[in-house]
mmCIF file of N, CA and C in Angstrom:
data_model
loop_
_atom_site.group_PDB
_atom_site.id
_atom_site.type_symbol
_atom_site.label_atom_id
_atom_site.label_comp_id
_atom_site.label_asym_id
_atom_site.label_seq_id
_atom_site.Cartn_x
_atom_site.Cartn_y
_atom_site.Cartn_z
ATOM 1 N N MET A 1 33.429 44.351 -19.505
ATOM 2 C CA MET A 1 32.861 43.287 -18.711
ATOM 3 C C MET A 1 31.503 43.692 -18.142
ATOM 4 N N MET A 2 31.408 44.933 -17.703
ATOM 5 C CA MET A 2 30.161 45.431 -17.133
ATOM 6 C C MET A 2 29.059 45.457 -18.194
ATOM 7 N N LYS A 3 29.425 45.791 -19.436
ATOM 8 C CA LYS A 3 28.440 45.824 -20.517
ATOM 9 C C LYS A 3 27.885 44.434 -20.789
ATOM 10 N N ARG A 4 28.727 43.430 -20.704
ATOM 11 C CA ARG A 4 28.278 42.048 -20.922
ATOM 12 C C ARG A 4 27.292 41.619 -19.847
ATOM 13 N N LYS A 5 27.601 41.967 -18.601
ATOM 14 C CA LYS A 5 26.696 41.619 -17.510
ATOM 15 C C LYS A 5 25.354 42.316 -17.676
ATOM 16 N N LEU A 6 25.391 43.571 -18.047
ATOM 17 C CA LEU A 6 24.163 44.324 -18.263
ATOM 18 C C LEU A 6 23.369 43.732 -19.419
ATOM 19 N N LEU A 7 24.034 43.373 -20.483
ATOM 20 C CA LEU A 7 23.381 42.753 -21.625
ATOM 21 C C LEU A 7 22.743 41.425 -21.226
ATOM 22 N N LEU A 8 23.440 40.628 -20.446
ATOM 23 C CA LEU A 8 22.914 39.338 -19.987
ATOM 24 C C LEU A 8 21.672 39.531 -19.124
ATOM 25 N N VAL A 9 21.714 40.471 -18.198
ATOM 26 C CA VAL A 9 20.570 40.740 -17.324
ATOM 27 C C VAL A 9 19.380 41.224 -18.152
ATOM 28 N N CYS A 10 19.615 42.113 -19.079
ATOM 29 C CA CYS A 10 18.533 42.619 -19.936
ATOM 30 C C CYS A 10 17.936 41.511 -20.786
ATOM 31 N N THR A 11 18.782 40.645 -21.311
ATOM 32 C CA THR A 11 18.304 39.529 -22.125
ATOM 33 C C THR A 11 17.433 38.595 -21.306
ATOM 34 N N LEU A 12 17.883 38.248 -20.121
ATOM 35 C CA LEU A 12 17.099 37.358 -19.255
ATOM 36 C C LEU A 12 15.777 38.002 -18.857
ATOM 37 N N PHE A 13 15.787 39.280 -18.551
ATOM 38 C CA PHE A 13 14.568 39.981 -18.186
ATOM 39 C C PHE A 13 13.610 40.037 -19.363
ATOM 40 N N SER A 14 14.110 40.312 -20.558
ATOM 41 C CA SER A 14 13.237 40.426 -21.723
ATOM 42 C C SER A 14 12.616 39.088 -22.085
ATOM 43 N N MET A 15 13.303 37.992 -21.814
ATOM 44 C CA MET A 15 12.734 36.678 -22.097
ATOM 45 C C MET A 15 11.494 36.450 -21.245
ATOM 46 N N GLU A 16 11.508 36.926 -20.024
ATOM 47 C CA GLU A 16 10.369 36.794 -19.128
ATOM 48 C C GLU A 16 9.206 37.657 -19.608
ATOM 49 N N VAL A 17 9.488 38.846 -20.071
ATOM 50 C CA VAL A 17 8.471 39.792 -20.487
ATOM 51 C C VAL A 17 7.872 39.425 -21.847
ATOM 52 N N LEU A 18 8.598 38.689 -22.668
ATOM 53 C CA LEU A 18 8.162 38.424 -24.028
ATOM 54 C C LEU A 18 7.122 37.318 -24.168
ATOM 55 N N ALA A 19 6.643 36.757 -23.083
ATOM 56 C CA ALA A 19 5.594 35.753 -23.184
ATOM 57 C C ALA A 19 4.433 36.372 -23.946
ATOM 58 N N SER A 20 3.994 35.700 -25.004
ATOM 59 C CA SER A 20 2.953 36.291 -25.825
ATOM 60 C C SER A 20 1.929 35.247 -26.229
ATOM 61 N N SER A 21 0.881 35.724 -26.855
ATOM 62 C CA SER A 21 -0.216 34.862 -27.279
ATOM 63 C C SER A 21 0.142 34.108 -28.551
ATOM 64 N N GLY A 22 -0.606 33.047 -28.806
ATOM 65 C CA GLY A 22 -0.416 32.289 -30.032
ATOM 66 C C GLY A 22 -1.047 30.916 -29.949
ATOM 67 N N TYR A 23 -1.070 30.242 -31.089
ATOM 68 C CA TYR A 23 -1.601 28.888 -31.137
ATOM 69 C C TYR A 23 -0.610 27.944 -30.464
ATOM 70 N N ILE A 24 -1.131 27.091 -29.588
ATOM 71 C CA ILE A 24 -0.285 26.114 -28.912
ATOM 72 C C ILE A 24 -0.522 24.710 -29.466
ATOM 73 N N ALA A 25 -1.596 24.526 -30.231
ATOM 74 C CA ALA A 25 -1.881 23.244 -30.872
ATOM 75 C C ALA A 25 -2.715 23.511 -32.124
ATOM 76 N N ASN A 26 -2.332 22.884 -33.229
ATOM 77 C CA ASN A 26 -3.029 23.071 -34.503
ATOM 78 C C ASN A 26 -3.395 21.725 -35.101
ATOM 79 N N GLY A 27 -4.649 21.595 -35.515
ATOM 80 C CA GLY A 27 -5.084 20.378 -36.181
ATOM 81 C C GLY A 27 -4.939 19.133 -35.338
ATOM 82 N N VAL A 28 -5.171 19.258 -34.037
ATOM 83 C CA VAL A 28 -5.045 18.111 -33.136
ATOM 84 C C VAL A 28 -6.398 17.453 -32.922
ATOM 85 N N GLU A 29 -6.353 16.192 -32.519
ATOM 86 C CA GLU A 29 -7.560 15.468 -32.148
ATOM 87 C C GLU A 29 -7.591 15.381 -30.625
ATOM 88 N N ILE A 30 -8.741 15.626 -30.044
ATOM 89 C CA ILE A 30 -8.901 15.488 -28.593
ATOM 90 C C ILE A 30 -9.240 14.033 -28.302
ATOM 91 N N ILE A 31 -8.457 13.414 -27.415
ATOM 92 C CA ILE A 31 -8.698 12.013 -27.087
ATOM 93 C C ILE A 31 -9.244 11.831 -25.669
ATOM 94 N N SER A 32 -9.237 12.896 -24.864
ATOM 95 C CA SER A 32 -9.897 12.850 -23.558
ATOM 96 C C SER A 32 -10.160 14.268 -23.066
ATOM 97 N N VAL A 33 -11.187 14.385 -22.225
ATOM 98 C CA VAL A 33 -11.550 15.658 -21.599
ATOM 99 C C VAL A 33 -11.773 15.378 -20.119
ATOM 100 N N ALA A 34 -11.222 16.227 -19.259
ATOM 101 C CA ALA A 34 -11.429 16.107 -17.814
ATOM 102 C C ALA A 34 -12.030 17.404 -17.288
ATOM 103 N N ASN A 35 -12.933 17.287 -16.319
ATOM 104 C CA ASN A 35 -13.645 18.462 -15.823
ATOM 105 C C ASN A 35 -12.794 19.397 -14.972
ATOM 106 N N THR A 36 -11.606 18.982 -14.595
ATOM 107 C CA THR A 36 -10.718 19.844 -13.817
ATOM 108 C C THR A 36 -9.274 19.424 -14.043
ATOM 109 N N GLY A 37 -8.387 20.291 -13.708
ATOM 110 C CA GLY A 37 -6.956 19.985 -13.723
ATOM 111 C C GLY A 37 -6.401 20.339 -12.360
ATOM 112 N N ALA A 38 -5.859 19.376 -11.646
ATOM 113 C CA ALA A 38 -5.296 19.587 -10.306
ATOM 114 C C ALA A 38 -6.338 20.157 -9.339
ATOM 115 N N ASN A 39 -7.598 19.776 -9.529
ATOM 116 C CA ASN A 39 -8.719 20.193 -8.686
ATOM 117 C C ASN A 39 -8.889 21.715 -8.653
ATOM 118 N N ALA A 40 -8.487 22.374 -9.739
ATOM 119 C CA ALA A 40 -8.606 23.830 -9.844
ATOM 120 C C ALA A 40 -9.814 24.189 -10.709
ATOM 121 N N LYS A 41 -10.106 25.469 -10.809
ATOM 122 C CA LYS A 41 -11.186 25.950 -11.671
ATOM 123 C C LYS A 41 -10.670 25.959 -13.107
ATOM 124 N N SER A 42 -10.643 24.779 -13.701
ATOM 125 C CA SER A 42 -10.133 24.606 -15.052
ATOM 126 C C SER A 42 -10.646 23.284 -15.590
ATOM 127 N N PHE A 43 -10.421 23.061 -16.884
ATOM 128 C CA PHE A 43 -10.621 21.740 -17.457
ATOM 129 C C PHE A 43 -9.432 21.436 -18.342
ATOM 130 N N THR A 44 -9.242 20.152 -18.628
ATOM 131 C CA THR A 44 -8.098 19.758 -19.447
ATOM 132 C C THR A 44 -8.551 18.901 -20.618
ATOM 133 N N VAL A 45 -7.761 18.951 -21.681
ATOM 134 C CA VAL A 45 -7.949 18.067 -22.826
ATOM 135 C C VAL A 45 -6.608 17.409 -23.129
ATOM 136 N N LYS A 46 -6.669 16.161 -23.521
ATOM 137 C CA LYS A 46 -5.472 15.433 -23.979
ATOM 138 C C LYS A 46 -5.583 15.347 -25.483
ATOM 139 N N THR A 47 -4.498 15.688 -26.184
ATOM 140 C CA THR A 47 -4.530 15.741 -27.644
ATOM 141 C C THR A 47 -3.568 14.728 -28.255
ATOM 142 N N THR A 48 -3.792 14.484 -29.537
ATOM 143 C CA THR A 48 -2.893 13.627 -30.295
ATOM 144 C C THR A 48 -2.770 14.186 -31.710
ATOM 145 N N ASN A 49 -1.679 13.825 -32.359
ATOM 146 C CA ASN A 49 -1.395 14.247 -33.739
ATOM 147 C C ASN A 49 -1.334 15.768 -33.844
ATOM 148 N N GLY A 50 -1.444 16.290 -35.046
ATOM 149 C CA GLY A 50 -1.394 17.726 -35.262
ATOM 150 C C GLY A 50 -0.004 18.299 -35.067
ATOM 151 N N SER A 51 0.043 19.599 -34.834
ATOM 152 C CA SER A 51 1.316 20.294 -34.659
ATOM 153 C C SER A 51 1.199 21.335 -33.561
ATOM 154 N N GLY A 52 2.317 21.896 -33.211
ATOM 155 C CA GLY A 52 2.358 22.928 -32.185
ATOM 156 C C GLY A 52 3.000 22.416 -30.910
ATOM 157 N N LEU A 53 3.400 23.331 -30.085
ATOM 158 C CA LEU A 53 4.086 23.044 -28.826
ATOM 159 C C LEU A 53 3.337 22.012 -27.985
ATOM 160 N N CYS A 54 2.018 22.080 -27.963
ATOM 161 C CA CYS A 54 1.228 21.242 -27.062
ATOM 162 C C CYS A 54 0.506 20.100 -27.765
ATOM 163 N N SER A 55 0.842 19.816 -29.025
ATOM 164 C CA SER A 55 0.224 18.666 -29.680
ATOM 165 C C SER A 55 0.732 17.399 -28.996
ATOM 166 N N GLY A 56 -0.194 16.481 -28.724
ATOM 167 C CA GLY A 56 0.167 15.263 -28.019
ATOM 168 C C GLY A 56 0.315 15.445 -26.523
ATOM 169 N N GLU A 57 -0.097 16.572 -26.012
ATOM 170 C CA GLU A 57 0.048 16.892 -24.579
ATOM 171 C C GLU A 57 -1.322 17.133 -23.943
ATOM 172 N N THR A 58 -1.323 17.238 -22.636
ATOM 173 C CA THR A 58 -2.509 17.673 -21.904
ATOM 174 C C THR A 58 -2.496 19.194 -21.873
ATOM 175 N N ILE A 59 -3.628 19.792 -22.240
ATOM 176 C CA ILE A 59 -3.754 21.252 -22.303
ATOM 177 C C ILE A 59 -4.799 21.682 -21.287
ATOM 178 N N THR A 60 -4.465 22.693 -20.502
ATOM 179 C CA THR A 60 -5.348 23.180 -19.449
ATOM 180 C C THR A 60 -5.969 24.514 -19.847
ATOM 181 N N PHE A 61 -7.281 24.641 -19.581
ATOM 182 C CA PHE A 61 -8.051 25.858 -19.814
ATOM 183 C C PHE A 61 -8.483 26.420 -18.454
ATOM 184 N N PRO A 62 -7.715 27.331 -17.856
ATOM 185 C CA PRO A 62 -8.095 27.896 -16.557
ATOM 186 C C PRO A 62 -9.256 28.885 -16.693
ATOM 187 N N LEU A 63 -10.185 28.844 -15.759
ATOM 188 C CA LEU A 63 -11.283 29.812 -15.738
ATOM 189 C C LEU A 63 -10.743 31.228 -15.658
ATOM 190 N N SER A 64 -9.657 31.431 -14.957
ATOM 191 C CA SER A 64 -9.095 32.775 -14.755
ATOM 192 C C SER A 64 -8.678 33.448 -16.061
ATOM 193 N N LEU A 65 -8.540 32.680 -17.160
ATOM 194 C CA LEU A 65 -8.139 33.265 -18.444
ATOM 195 C C LEU A 65 -9.291 33.386 -19.432
ATOM 196 N N ALA A 66 -10.491 33.015 -19.017
ATOM 197 C CA ALA A 66 -11.655 33.076 -19.915
ATOM 198 C C ALA A 66 -12.229 34.489 -19.947
ATOM 199 N N GLY A 67 -12.212 35.100 -21.124
ATOM 200 C CA GLY A 67 -12.719 36.459 -21.278
ATOM 201 C C GLY A 67 -11.652 37.499 -21.029
ATOM 202 N N ASN A 68 -11.928 38.724 -21.460
ATOM 203 C CA ASN A 68 -10.946 39.806 -21.330
ATOM 204 C C ASN A 68 -10.538 40.072 -19.889
ATOM 205 N N ALA A 69 -11.494 40.027 -18.967
ATOM 206 C CA ALA A 69 -11.188 40.285 -17.564
ATOM 207 C C ALA A 69 -10.955 38.995 -16.790
ATOM 208 N N GLY A 70 -11.079 37.849 -17.459
ATOM 209 C CA GLY A 70 -10.923 36.563 -16.798
ATOM 210 C C GLY A 70 -12.165 36.159 -16.037
ATOM 211 N N ASN A 71 -12.212 34.904 -15.637
ATOM 212 C CA ASN A 71 -13.314 34.363 -14.837
ATOM 213 C C ASN A 71 -14.684 34.481 -15.501
ATOM 214 N N ASN A 72 -14.737 34.478 -16.828
ATOM 215 C CA ASN A 72 -16.008 34.522 -17.547
ATOM 216 C C ASN A 72 -16.508 33.089 -17.709
ATOM 217 N N GLU A 73 -17.453 32.707 -16.870
ATOM 218 C CA GLU A 73 -17.940 31.334 -16.865
ATOM 219 C C GLU A 73 -18.622 30.952 -18.177
ATOM 220 N N GLY A 74 -19.296 31.901 -18.818
ATOM 221 C CA GLY A 74 -19.961 31.621 -20.100
ATOM 222 C C GLY A 74 -18.960 31.204 -21.174
ATOM 223 N N ILE A 75 -17.894 31.965 -21.298
ATOM 224 C CA ILE A 75 -16.858 31.645 -22.285
ATOM 225 C C ILE A 75 -16.180 30.326 -21.926
ATOM 226 N N HIS A 76 -15.894 30.125 -20.658
ATOM 227 C CA HIS A 76 -15.245 28.902 -20.213
ATOM 228 C C HIS A 76 -16.136 27.688 -20.477
ATOM 229 N N ASN A 77 -17.425 27.810 -20.187
ATOM 230 C CA ASN A 77 -18.365 26.713 -20.442
ATOM 231 C C ASN A 77 -18.483 26.400 -21.930
ATOM 232 N N ARG A 78 -18.451 27.426 -22.771
ATOM 233 C CA ARG A 78 -18.520 27.179 -24.226
ATOM 234 C C ARG A 78 -17.260 26.463 -24.713
ATOM 235 N N ALA A 79 -16.118 26.802 -24.166
ATOM 236 C CA ALA A 79 -14.890 26.098 -24.543
ATOM 237 C C ALA A 79 -14.963 24.634 -24.111
ATOM 238 N N TYR A 80 -15.492 24.383 -22.927
ATOM 239 C CA TYR A 80 -15.645 23.011 -22.437
ATOM 240 C C TYR A 80 -16.618 22.235 -23.338
ATOM 241 N N SER A 81 -17.720 22.871 -23.702
ATOM 242 C CA SER A 81 -18.692 22.233 -24.605
ATOM 243 C C SER A 81 -18.068 21.938 -25.965
ATOM 244 N N ALA A 82 -17.279 22.861 -26.466
ATOM 245 C CA ALA A 82 -16.612 22.656 -27.757
ATOM 246 C C ALA A 82 -15.639 21.483 -27.671
ATOM 247 N N ALA A 83 -14.912 21.394 -26.569
ATOM 248 C CA ALA A 83 -13.979 20.275 -26.386
ATOM 249 C C ALA A 83 -14.728 18.949 -26.345
ATOM 250 N N LEU A 84 -15.847 18.906 -25.637
ATOM 251 C CA LEU A 84 -16.646 17.681 -25.572
ATOM 252 C C LEU A 84 -17.196 17.302 -26.946
ATOM 253 N N MET A 85 -17.649 18.315 -27.701
ATOM 254 C CA MET A 85 -18.165 18.044 -29.039
ATOM 255 C C MET A 85 -17.063 17.499 -29.943
ATOM 256 N N ALA A 86 -15.883 18.080 -29.871
ATOM 257 C CA ALA A 86 -14.765 17.601 -30.689
ATOM 258 C C ALA A 86 -14.399 16.166 -30.308
ATOM 259 N N LEU A 87 -14.425 15.862 -29.018
ATOM 260 C CA LEU A 87 -14.135 14.503 -28.567
ATOM 261 C C LEU A 87 -15.169 13.519 -29.112
ATOM 262 N N SER A 88 -16.446 13.873 -29.029
ATOM 263 C CA SER A 88 -17.499 12.938 -29.428
ATOM 264 C C SER A 88 -17.621 12.791 -30.944
ATOM 265 N N THR A 89 -17.244 13.809 -31.698
ATOM 266 C CA THR A 89 -17.378 13.741 -33.154
ATOM 267 C C THR A 89 -16.079 13.388 -33.872
ATOM 268 N N GLY A 90 -14.955 13.482 -33.170
ATOM 269 C CA GLY A 90 -13.661 13.208 -33.791
ATOM 270 C C GLY A 90 -13.148 14.335 -34.670
ATOM 271 N N LYS A 91 -13.774 15.511 -34.584
ATOM 272 C CA LYS A 91 -13.323 16.670 -35.366
ATOM 273 C C LYS A 91 -11.990 17.185 -34.813
ATOM 274 N N LEU A 92 -11.230 17.822 -35.683
ATOM 275 C CA LEU A 92 -9.949 18.405 -35.289
ATOM 276 C C LEU A 92 -10.163 19.769 -34.657
ATOM 277 N N VAL A 93 -9.210 20.188 -33.823
ATOM 278 C CA VAL A 93 -9.279 21.486 -33.170
ATOM 279 C C VAL A 93 -7.929 22.195 -33.246
ATOM 280 N N SER A 94 -7.995 23.493 -33.109
ATOM 281 C CA SER A 94 -6.810 24.310 -32.856
ATOM 282 C C SER A 94 -7.067 25.028 -31.545
ATOM 283 N N ILE A 95 -6.016 25.177 -30.742
ATOM 284 C CA ILE A 95 -6.138 25.757 -29.406
ATOM 285 C C ILE A 95 -5.164 26.923 -29.281
ATOM 286 N N PHE A 96 -5.652 28.019 -28.686
ATOM 287 C CA PHE A 96 -4.928 29.282 -28.631
ATOM 288 C C PHE A 96 -4.783 29.727 -27.181
ATOM 289 N N SER A 97 -3.662 30.348 -26.877
ATOM 290 C CA SER A 97 -3.449 30.970 -25.573
ATOM 291 C C SER A 97 -3.284 32.472 -25.779
ATOM 292 N N TYR A 98 -4.141 33.252 -25.154
ATOM 293 C CA TYR A 98 -4.007 34.710 -25.206
ATOM 294 C C TYR A 98 -2.954 35.194 -24.223
ATOM 295 N N ASP A 99 -2.542 34.318 -23.315
ATOM 296 C CA ASP A 99 -1.668 34.711 -22.218
ATOM 297 C C ASP A 99 -0.203 34.351 -22.450
ATOM 298 N N ASP A 100 0.072 33.070 -22.758
ATOM 299 C CA ASP A 100 1.458 32.621 -22.875
ATOM 300 C C ASP A 100 1.506 31.376 -23.758
ATOM 301 N N ALA A 101 1.951 31.534 -24.982
ATOM 302 C CA ALA A 101 1.990 30.435 -25.944
ATOM 303 C C ALA A 101 3.228 29.559 -25.792
ATOM 304 N N SER A 102 3.942 29.713 -24.690
ATOM 305 C CA SER A 102 5.125 28.877 -24.469
ATOM 306 C C SER A 102 4.854 27.754 -23.466
ATOM 307 N N VAL A 103 3.613 27.653 -23.005
ATOM 308 C CA VAL A 103 3.229 26.615 -22.047
ATOM 309 C C VAL A 103 1.876 26.023 -22.451
ATOM 310 N N CYS A 104 1.545 24.876 -21.889
ATOM 311 C CA CYS A 104 0.295 24.178 -22.244
ATOM 312 C C CYS A 104 -0.791 24.337 -21.189
ATOM 313 N N ASN A 105 -0.587 25.172 -20.204
ATOM 314 C CA ASN A 105 -1.569 25.298 -19.130
ATOM 315 C C ASN A 105 -2.228 26.672 -19.055
ATOM 316 N N ARG A 106 -2.262 27.383 -20.186
ATOM 317 C CA ARG A 106 -2.818 28.742 -20.206
ATOM 318 C C ARG A 106 -3.754 28.949 -21.402
ATOM 319 N N ALA A 107 -4.431 27.899 -21.851
ATOM 320 C CA ALA A 107 -5.299 27.987 -23.029
ATOM 321 C C ALA A 107 -6.608 28.696 -22.708
ATOM 322 N N ALA A 108 -7.204 29.317 -23.732
ATOM 323 C CA ALA A 108 -8.477 30.010 -23.537
ATOM 324 C C ALA A 108 -9.419 29.854 -24.716
ATOM 325 N N TYR A 109 -8.917 29.511 -25.892
ATOM 326 C CA TYR A 109 -9.701 29.500 -27.123
ATOM 327 C C TYR A 109 -9.546 28.157 -27.809
ATOM 328 N N ILE A 110 -10.664 27.620 -28.287
ATOM 329 C CA ILE A 110 -10.630 26.366 -29.028
ATOM 330 C C ILE A 110 -11.521 26.500 -30.253
ATOM 331 N N GLU A 111 -11.002 26.078 -31.387
ATOM 332 C CA GLU A 111 -11.726 26.149 -32.656
ATOM 333 C C GLU A 111 -11.841 24.731 -33.209
ATOM 334 N N ILE A 112 -13.059 24.348 -33.601
ATOM 335 C CA ILE A 112 -13.322 23.030 -34.156
ATOM 336 C C ILE A 112 -13.449 23.157 -35.668
ATOM 337 N N PHE A 113 -12.898 22.212 -36.408
ATOM 338 C CA PHE A 113 -13.034 22.234 -37.862
ATOM 339 C C PHE A 113 -12.961 20.829 -38.438
ATOM 340 N N LYS A 114 -13.313 20.712 -39.706
ATOM 341 C CA LYS A 114 -13.294 19.414 -40.394
ATOM 342 C C LYS A 114 -11.896 19.056 -40.794
#
């Protein structure tokens, strides 16, 4: 019985630790861009179509996750510009989270393609 409890605790703990990076949206179209999310240092995009956990959802790009040390305004501004360009041209994008690919509010990377 004690082994089962220990196994359960270890499993629950490892689930928390296993948050990893990955694509959260692939081949999606951006249908709106907002300059902030919840009045925080972030911006959001609303997506449609495509695939991935966050396709068809609102995705948040926090400033705190931009760049290796976070808070890189240059990288964050380029992501915002890329999102605006994708919105205005109708190009598809893929969006990546270096922090936690199991949620839609930790994005940092956006790639535009035909």
